[in-house]
PDB file of C-alpha atoms in Angstrom:
ATOM      1  CA  UNK A  31      38.489   0.357 -56.891  1.00 69.00           C
ATOM      2  CA  UNK A  32      38.764  -0.836 -53.245  1.00 88.00           C
ATOM      3  CA  UNK A  33      42.205  -2.029 -51.812  1.00 94.00           C
ATOM      4  CA  UNK A  34      40.948  -5.287 -51.322  1.00 95.00           C
ATOM      5  CA  UNK A  35      40.034  -6.060 -54.987  1.00 95.00           C
ATOM      6  CA  UNK A  36      42.991  -4.283 -56.044  1.00 94.00           C
ATOM      7  CA  UNK A  37      45.362  -6.385 -53.724  1.00 95.00           C
ATOM      8  CA  UNK A  38      43.933  -9.651 -55.501  1.00 95.00           C
ATOM      9  CA  UNK A  39      44.552  -8.823 -59.387  1.00 95.00           C
ATOM     10  CA  UNK A  40      47.915  -7.517 -57.937  1.00 95.00           C
ATOM     11  CA  UNK A  41      48.460 -10.902 -56.017  1.00 96.00           C
ATOM     12  CA  UNK A  42      47.458 -12.599 -59.789  1.00 95.00           C
ATOM     13  CA  UNK A  43      50.169 -10.679 -61.880  1.00 96.00           C
ATOM     14  CA  UNK A  44      52.681 -11.775 -59.208  1.00 96.00           C
ATOM     15  CA  UNK A  45      51.773 -15.348 -59.139  1.00 94.00           C
ATOM     16  CA  UNK A  46      51.569 -15.906 -62.493  1.00 96.00           C
ATOM     17  CA  UNK A  47      55.186 -13.943 -62.939  1.00 96.00           C
ATOM     18  CA  UNK A  48      56.769 -16.814 -60.288  1.00 94.00           C
ATOM     19  CA  UNK A  49      54.962 -19.747 -62.086  1.00 93.00           C
ATOM     20  CA  UNK A  50      56.426 -18.803 -65.389  1.00 95.00           C
ATOM     21  CA  UNK A  51      60.043 -18.177 -64.143  1.00 96.00           C
ATOM     22  CA  UNK A  52      60.132 -21.399 -62.559  1.00 94.00           C
ATOM     23  CA  UNK A  53      58.478 -23.731 -65.779  1.00 94.00           C
ATOM     24  CA  UNK A  54      57.982 -21.519 -68.661  1.00 94.00           C
ATOM     25  CA  UNK A  55      56.028 -23.490 -70.369  1.00 92.00           C
ATOM     26  CA  UNK A  56      53.567 -23.990 -67.351  1.00 91.00           C
ATOM     27  CA  UNK A  57      50.423 -22.415 -68.750  1.00 92.00           C
ATOM     28  CA  UNK A  58      51.276 -23.661 -72.625  1.00 91.00           C
ATOM     29  CA  UNK A  59      51.177 -27.090 -71.141  1.00 89.00           C
ATOM     30  CA  UNK A  60      48.112 -26.751 -68.813  1.00 89.00           C
ATOM     31  CA  UNK A  61      45.801 -25.096 -71.428  1.00 91.00           C
ATOM     32  CA  UNK A  62      46.120 -28.849 -73.764  1.00 88.00           C
ATOM     33  CA  UNK A  63      44.209 -30.854 -71.808  1.00 84.00           C
ATOM     34  CA  UNK A  64      42.857 -31.945 -68.485  1.00 86.00           C
ATOM     35  CA  UNK A  65      43.120 -35.306 -67.319  1.00 89.00           C
ATOM     36  CA  UNK A  66      42.112 -35.639 -63.623  1.00 94.00           C
ATOM     37  CA  UNK A  67      42.081 -38.454 -62.094  1.00 95.00           C
ATOM     38  CA  UNK A  68      40.037 -37.827 -58.365  1.00 97.00           C
ATOM     39  CA  UNK A  69      36.206 -35.559 -58.526  1.00 98.00           C
ATOM     40  CA  UNK A  70      36.105 -34.237 -55.447  1.00 98.00           C
ATOM     41  CA  UNK A  71      32.566 -33.397 -53.884  1.00 98.00           C
ATOM     42  CA  UNK A  72      33.603 -30.746 -51.424  1.00 98.00           C
ATOM     43  CA  UNK A  73      31.641 -28.187 -49.084  1.00 98.00           C
ATOM     44  CA  UNK A  74      31.671 -24.276 -50.183  1.00 97.00           C
ATOM     45  CA  UNK A  75      33.498 -23.450 -46.812  1.00 95.00           C
ATOM     46  CA  UNK A  76      36.854 -21.013 -47.925  1.00 94.00           C
ATOM     47  CA  UNK A  77      38.721 -23.070 -45.280  1.00 94.00           C
ATOM     48  CA  UNK A  78      38.563 -26.172 -47.246  1.00 94.00           C
ATOM     49  CA  UNK A  79      40.856 -25.945 -50.721  1.00 92.00           C
ATOM     50  CA  UNK A  80      40.691 -29.127 -52.244  1.00 94.00           C
ATOM     51  CA  UNK A  81      43.854 -29.202 -54.416  1.00 93.00           C
ATOM     52  CA  UNK A  82      45.905 -27.881 -51.285  1.00 94.00           C
ATOM     53  CA  UNK A  83      44.300 -30.477 -48.594  1.00 95.00           C
ATOM     54  CA  UNK A  84      46.082 -33.364 -50.993  1.00 95.00           C
ATOM     55  CA  UNK A  85      49.027 -31.540 -52.578  1.00 94.00           C
ATOM     56  CA  UNK A  86      48.084 -31.453 -55.809  1.00 92.00           C
ATOM     57  CA  UNK A  87      48.748 -29.923 -59.044  1.00 88.00           C
ATOM     58  CA  UNK A  88      46.582 -27.954 -60.760  1.00 88.00           C
ATOM     59  CA  UNK A  89      44.886 -30.011 -63.480  1.00 90.00           C
ATOM     60  CA  UNK A  90      45.086 -33.189 -60.997  1.00 94.00           C
ATOM     61  CA  UNK A  91      41.722 -32.648 -59.137  1.00 96.00           C
ATOM     62  CA  UNK A  92      38.183 -32.284 -60.653  1.00 97.00           C
ATOM     63  CA  UNK A  93      35.974 -30.013 -57.891  1.00 97.00           C
ATOM     64  CA  UNK A  94      32.049 -29.552 -57.162  1.00 98.00           C
ATOM     65  CA  UNK A  95      31.306 -27.947 -54.055  1.00 97.00           C
ATOM     66  CA  UNK A  96      28.153 -27.289 -52.449  1.00 98.00           C
ATOM     67  CA  UNK A  97      26.961 -26.111 -48.637  1.00 97.00           C
ATOM     68  CA  UNK A  98      27.950 -29.342 -46.464  1.00 98.00           C
ATOM     69  CA  UNK A  99      29.213 -31.526 -49.568  1.00 98.00           C
ATOM     70  CA  UNK A 100      25.812 -32.986 -50.138  1.00 98.00           C
ATOM     71  CA  UNK A 101      25.227 -35.345 -53.127  1.00 98.00           C
ATOM     72  CA  UNK A 102      21.615 -34.692 -53.852  1.00 97.00           C
ATOM     73  CA  UNK A 103      19.856 -36.898 -56.724  1.00 93.00           C
ATOM     74  CA  UNK A 104      18.000 -33.953 -58.066  1.00 94.00           C
ATOM     75  CA  UNK A 105      20.588 -31.516 -57.762  1.00 97.00           C
ATOM     76  CA  UNK A 106      21.252 -30.693 -61.864  1.00 97.00           C
ATOM     77  CA  UNK A 107      25.008 -29.266 -61.195  1.00 97.00           C
ATOM     78  CA  UNK A 108      25.869 -31.375 -59.066  1.00 98.00           C
ATOM     79  CA  UNK A 109      24.922 -34.693 -61.671  1.00 98.00           C
ATOM     80  CA  UNK A 110      26.678 -32.679 -64.538  1.00 98.00           C
ATOM     81  CA  UNK A 111      29.633 -32.188 -63.106  1.00 98.00           C
ATOM     82  CA  UNK A 112      29.510 -36.023 -62.097  1.00 98.00           C
ATOM     83  CA  UNK A 113      28.350 -37.072 -65.175  1.00 98.00           C
ATOM     84  CA  UNK A 114      31.298 -35.463 -67.187  1.00 98.00           C
ATOM     85  CA  UNK A 115      33.787 -36.642 -64.341  1.00 98.00           C
ATOM     86  CA  UNK A 116      33.073 -39.761 -65.157  1.00 98.00           C
ATOM     87  CA  UNK A 117      31.991 -40.257 -68.370  1.00 97.00           C
ATOM     88  CA  UNK A 118      34.668 -37.990 -70.064  1.00 97.00           C
ATOM     89  CA  UNK A 119      37.049 -37.433 -68.161  1.00 97.00           C
ATOM     90  CA  UNK A 120      36.909 -41.100 -66.602  1.00 97.00           C
ATOM     91  CA  UNK A 121      38.137 -40.271 -63.165  1.00 98.00           C
ATOM     92  CA  UNK A 122      38.847 -43.150 -61.347  1.00 98.00           C
ATOM     93  CA  UNK A 123      38.036 -42.086 -57.627  1.00 98.00           C
ATOM     94  CA  UNK A 124      35.299 -39.646 -56.285  1.00 98.00           C
ATOM     95  CA  UNK A 125      36.046 -38.324 -52.609  1.00 98.00           C
ATOM     96  CA  UNK A 126      33.132 -36.894 -50.646  1.00 98.00           C
ATOM     97  CA  UNK A 127      34.933 -34.736 -48.508  1.00 98.00           C
ATOM     98  CA  UNK A 128      33.459 -33.248 -45.509  1.00 98.00           C
ATOM     99  CA  UNK A 129      34.998 -31.209 -42.644  1.00 98.00           C
ATOM    100  CA  UNK A 130      34.543 -30.426 -38.749  1.00 98.00           C
ATOM    101  CA  UNK A 131      33.049 -27.664 -37.771  1.00 97.00           C
ATOM    102  CA  UNK A 132      30.905 -27.199 -41.145  1.00 98.00           C
ATOM    103  CA  UNK A 133      28.242 -24.363 -40.886  1.00 97.00           C
ATOM    104  CA  UNK A 134      25.943 -26.273 -43.218  1.00 97.00           C
ATOM    105  CA  UNK A 135      25.355 -29.272 -40.733  1.00 98.00           C
ATOM    106  CA  UNK A 136      25.461 -26.789 -37.696  1.00 97.00           C
ATOM    107  CA  UNK A 137      22.793 -25.335 -38.931  1.00 97.00           C
ATOM    108  CA  UNK A 138      20.790 -28.621 -39.565  1.00 97.00           C
ATOM    109  CA  UNK A 139      21.226 -29.119 -35.663  1.00 97.00           C
ATOM    110  CA  UNK A 140      18.821 -26.396 -35.220  1.00 94.00           C
ATOM    111  CA  UNK A 141      15.737 -24.110 -36.294  1.00 94.00           C
ATOM    112  CA  UNK A 142      16.898 -20.750 -36.628  1.00 93.00           C
ATOM    113  CA  UNK A 143      15.784 -19.657 -40.159  1.00 94.00           C
ATOM    114  CA  UNK A 144      18.633 -18.076 -42.254  1.00 92.00           C
ATOM    115  CA  UNK A 145      17.010 -17.857 -45.561  1.00 94.00           C
ATOM    116  CA  UNK A 146      16.921 -19.489 -49.214  1.00 95.00           C
ATOM    117  CA  UNK A 147      19.523 -21.838 -47.794  1.00 95.00           C
ATOM    118  CA  UNK A 148      16.853 -23.328 -45.547  1.00 96.00           C
ATOM    119  CA  UNK A 149      15.595 -25.464 -48.536  1.00 96.00           C
ATOM    120  CA  UNK A 150      19.151 -27.029 -48.959  1.00 97.00           C
ATOM    121  CA  UNK A 151      19.504 -27.176 -45.534  1.00 96.00           C
ATOM    122  CA  UNK A 152      16.504 -29.419 -44.640  1.00 97.00           C
ATOM    123  CA  UNK A 153      18.669 -32.281 -46.846  1.00 97.00           C
ATOM    124  CA  UNK A 154      21.248 -32.463 -44.057  1.00 97.00           C
ATOM    125  CA  UNK A 155      18.110 -32.344 -41.865  1.00 97.00           C
ATOM    126  CA  UNK A 156      16.813 -35.223 -43.544  1.00 97.00           C
ATOM    127  CA  UNK A 157      19.955 -37.384 -42.645  1.00 97.00           C
ATOM    128  CA  UNK A 158      19.811 -36.678 -38.841  1.00 97.00           C
ATOM    129  CA  UNK A 159      16.564 -37.991 -39.036  1.00 97.00           C
ATOM    130  CA  UNK A 160      17.768 -41.017 -40.421  1.00 96.00           C
ATOM    131  CA  UNK A 161      20.285 -41.543 -37.730  1.00 97.00           C
ATOM    132  CA  UNK A 162      18.290 -39.503 -34.387  1.00 96.00           C
ATOM    133  CA  UNK A 163      18.285 -42.131 -32.001  1.00 97.00           C
ATOM    134  CA  UNK A 164      22.071 -42.721 -32.364  1.00 97.00           C
ATOM    135  CA  UNK A 165      22.571 -38.834 -32.322  1.00 97.00           C
ATOM    136  CA  UNK A 166      20.395 -37.820 -29.702  1.00 96.00           C
ATOM    137  CA  UNK A 167      22.369 -40.249 -27.114  1.00 97.00           C
ATOM    138  CA  UNK A 168      25.381 -38.444 -27.422  1.00 98.00           C
ATOM    139  CA  UNK A 169      25.149 -35.635 -24.315  1.00 97.00           C
ATOM    140  CA  UNK A 170      28.271 -33.905 -25.660  1.00 97.00           C
ATOM    141  CA  UNK A 171      27.105 -31.305 -28.039  1.00 96.00           C
ATOM    142  CA  UNK A 172      30.822 -31.344 -29.676  1.00 97.00           C
ATOM    143  CA  UNK A 173      30.940 -34.723 -29.960  1.00 98.00           C
ATOM    144  CA  UNK A 174      27.753 -35.272 -31.436  1.00 98.00           C
ATOM    145  CA  UNK A 175      28.292 -32.144 -34.108  1.00 98.00           C
ATOM    146  CA  UNK A 176      31.572 -33.895 -35.000  1.00 98.00           C
ATOM    147  CA  UNK A 177      29.604 -37.121 -35.388  1.00 98.00           C
ATOM    148  CA  UNK A 178      26.498 -35.695 -37.577  1.00 98.00           C
ATOM    149  CA  UNK A 179      29.623 -34.114 -39.895  1.00 98.00           C
ATOM    150  CA  UNK A 180      30.772 -37.928 -40.493  1.00 98.00           C
ATOM    151  CA  UNK A 181      27.863 -39.417 -40.511  1.00 98.00           C
ATOM    152  CA  UNK A 182      26.416 -36.858 -43.296  1.00 98.00           C
ATOM    153  CA  UNK A 183      29.413 -37.217 -45.355  1.00 98.00           C
ATOM    154  CA  UNK A 184      28.796 -41.083 -45.150  1.00 98.00           C
ATOM    155  CA  UNK A 185      25.413 -41.074 -46.472  1.00 97.00           C
ATOM    156  CA  UNK A 186      26.426 -38.746 -49.149  1.00 98.00           C
ATOM    157  CA  UNK A 187      28.919 -41.095 -50.457  1.00 97.00           C
ATOM    158  CA  UNK A 188      26.068 -44.032 -50.166  1.00 95.00           C
ATOM    159  CA  UNK A 189      23.828 -41.626 -52.500  1.00 96.00           C
ATOM    160  CA  UNK A 190      26.079 -41.440 -55.170  1.00 97.00           C
ATOM    161  CA  UNK A 191      26.811 -45.106 -55.135  1.00 96.00           C
ATOM    162  CA  UNK A 192      22.838 -45.300 -56.088  1.00 95.00           C
ATOM    163  CA  UNK A 193      23.097 -42.094 -59.230  1.00 96.00           C
ATOM    164  CA  UNK A 194      22.365 -44.157 -62.573  1.00 95.00           C
ATOM    165  CA  UNK A 195      25.704 -42.278 -63.322  1.00 97.00           C
ATOM    166  CA  UNK A 196      28.311 -44.228 -60.949  1.00 97.00           C
ATOM    167  CA  UNK A 197      26.023 -47.799 -61.326  1.00 94.00           C
ATOM    168  CA  UNK A 198      26.299 -47.587 -65.678  1.00 95.00           C
ATOM    169  CA  UNK A 199      30.378 -46.735 -64.856  1.00 96.00           C
ATOM    170  CA  UNK A 200      29.908 -50.438 -62.947  1.00 95.00           C
ATOM    171  CA  UNK A 201      27.953 -52.102 -65.011  1.00 93.00           C
ATOM    172  CA  UNK A 202      30.173 -51.213 -67.986  1.00 94.00           C
ATOM    173  CA  UNK A 203      33.484 -52.598 -65.835  1.00 94.00           C
ATOM    174  CA  UNK A 204      34.782 -49.084 -65.798  1.00 96.00           C
ATOM    175  CA  UNK A 205      37.262 -48.655 -62.357  1.00 96.00           C
ATOM    176  CA  UNK A 206      35.683 -45.930 -60.448  1.00 97.00           C
ATOM    177  CA  UNK A 207      35.784 -45.931 -56.478  1.00 97.00           C
ATOM    178  CA  UNK A 208      33.817 -44.079 -54.251  1.00 98.00           C
ATOM    179  CA  UNK A 209      35.536 -42.739 -50.879  1.00 98.00           C
ATOM    180  CA  UNK A 210      34.301 -40.798 -47.545  1.00 98.00           C
ATOM    181  CA  UNK A 211      36.480 -38.168 -45.780  1.00 98.00           C
ATOM    182  CA  UNK A 212      36.075 -35.893 -42.873  1.00 98.00           C
ATOM    183  CA  UNK A 213      38.864 -32.865 -42.879  1.00 98.00           C
ATOM    184  CA  UNK A 214      40.004 -31.285 -39.606  1.00 97.00           C
ATOM    185  CA  UNK A 215      40.258 -27.808 -39.539  1.00 95.00           C
ATOM    186  CA  UNK A 216      42.310 -27.399 -36.708  1.00 94.00           C
ATOM    187  CA  UNK A 217      45.119 -30.418 -37.814  1.00 96.00           C
ATOM    188  CA  UNK A 218      44.904 -30.176 -41.711  1.00 95.00           C
ATOM    189  CA  UNK A 219      44.550 -33.910 -41.636  1.00 96.00           C
ATOM    190  CA  UNK A 220      41.737 -36.248 -43.492  1.00 97.00           C
ATOM    191  CA  UNK A 221      40.244 -38.718 -41.942  1.00 97.00           C
ATOM    192  CA  UNK A 222      39.447 -42.065 -44.123  1.00 98.00           C
ATOM    193  CA  UNK A 223      35.235 -42.966 -42.752  1.00 98.00           C
ATOM    194  CA  UNK A 224      36.198 -46.749 -44.712  1.00 96.00           C
ATOM    195  CA  UNK A 225      32.995 -45.705 -46.611  1.00 95.00           C
ATOM    196  CA  UNK A 226      34.517 -47.187 -49.917  1.00 95.00           C
ATOM    197  CA  UNK A 227      32.464 -48.457 -52.807  1.00 94.00           C
ATOM    198  CA  UNK A 228      33.535 -49.911 -56.670  1.00 93.00           C
ATOM    199  CA  UNK A 229      30.629 -51.709 -57.134  1.00 91.00           C
ATOM    200  CA  UNK A 230      26.671 -51.932 -56.316  1.00 85.00           C
ATOM    201  CA  UNK A 231      27.113 -55.594 -54.685  1.00 83.00           C
ATOM    202  CA  UNK A 232      27.025 -53.506 -51.358  1.00 75.00           C
ATOM    203  CA  UNK A 233      23.618 -51.518 -51.945  1.00 78.00           C
ATOM    204  CA  UNK A 234      20.394 -53.046 -50.476  1.00 78.00           C
ATOM    205  CA  UNK A 235      18.636 -54.347 -53.739  1.00 80.00           C
ATOM    206  CA  UNK A 236      16.369 -51.954 -54.563  1.00 75.00           C
ATOM    207  CA  UNK A 237      19.149 -49.729 -55.465  1.00 79.00           C
ATOM    208  CA  UNK A 238      20.834 -51.931 -57.204  1.00 80.00           C
ATOM    209  CA  UNK A 239      19.470 -50.660 -61.074  1.00 80.00           C
ATOM    210  CA  UNK A 240      18.898 -52.825 -63.727  1.00 81.00           C
ATOM    211  CA  UNK A 241      20.855 -51.282 -66.986  1.00 76.00           C
TER     212      UNK A 241
END
């Protein structure tokens, strides 16, 4: 057993002991049910912990993570999480949170082959293509990178709003609002991108499903 592996097992025991010393019923209460008001769709990057960023406790955030916080309409993993969150847990908010310095977004700006992830990165490249005139006009590479992170996050919120799951919830009058954020690795602060949807009225008519 490596020192690192043993250490994380020991850390778990210490954590449990600390929690129980503060609240003996903590785990018994936590095991009863989960009623989170929020679904978080974020990046798999280890530096972006959903709960910690917003100061949420266990049980307060339902989380889905993938490379570059993508909402891909054919991704059954994401759709399954979304369906459960919206139709079973009845979350009232969904936040798509990107982050500055995202490796997936950076990879999509170049041509280096990484491996099987190239197929996932292509979805991000498709977003760049939609905005290439604007992005290519930004001469400073760091600024272009940051803007692409923001644009990619906004596009994922748009894609989320187009799903039949979200539109069906809105059709039923269910309270559900979508948001787009970007997290700053070097500051800890989130930036609200002011892309918020609570109905399909702001979508192009072709995306407004007749349910």
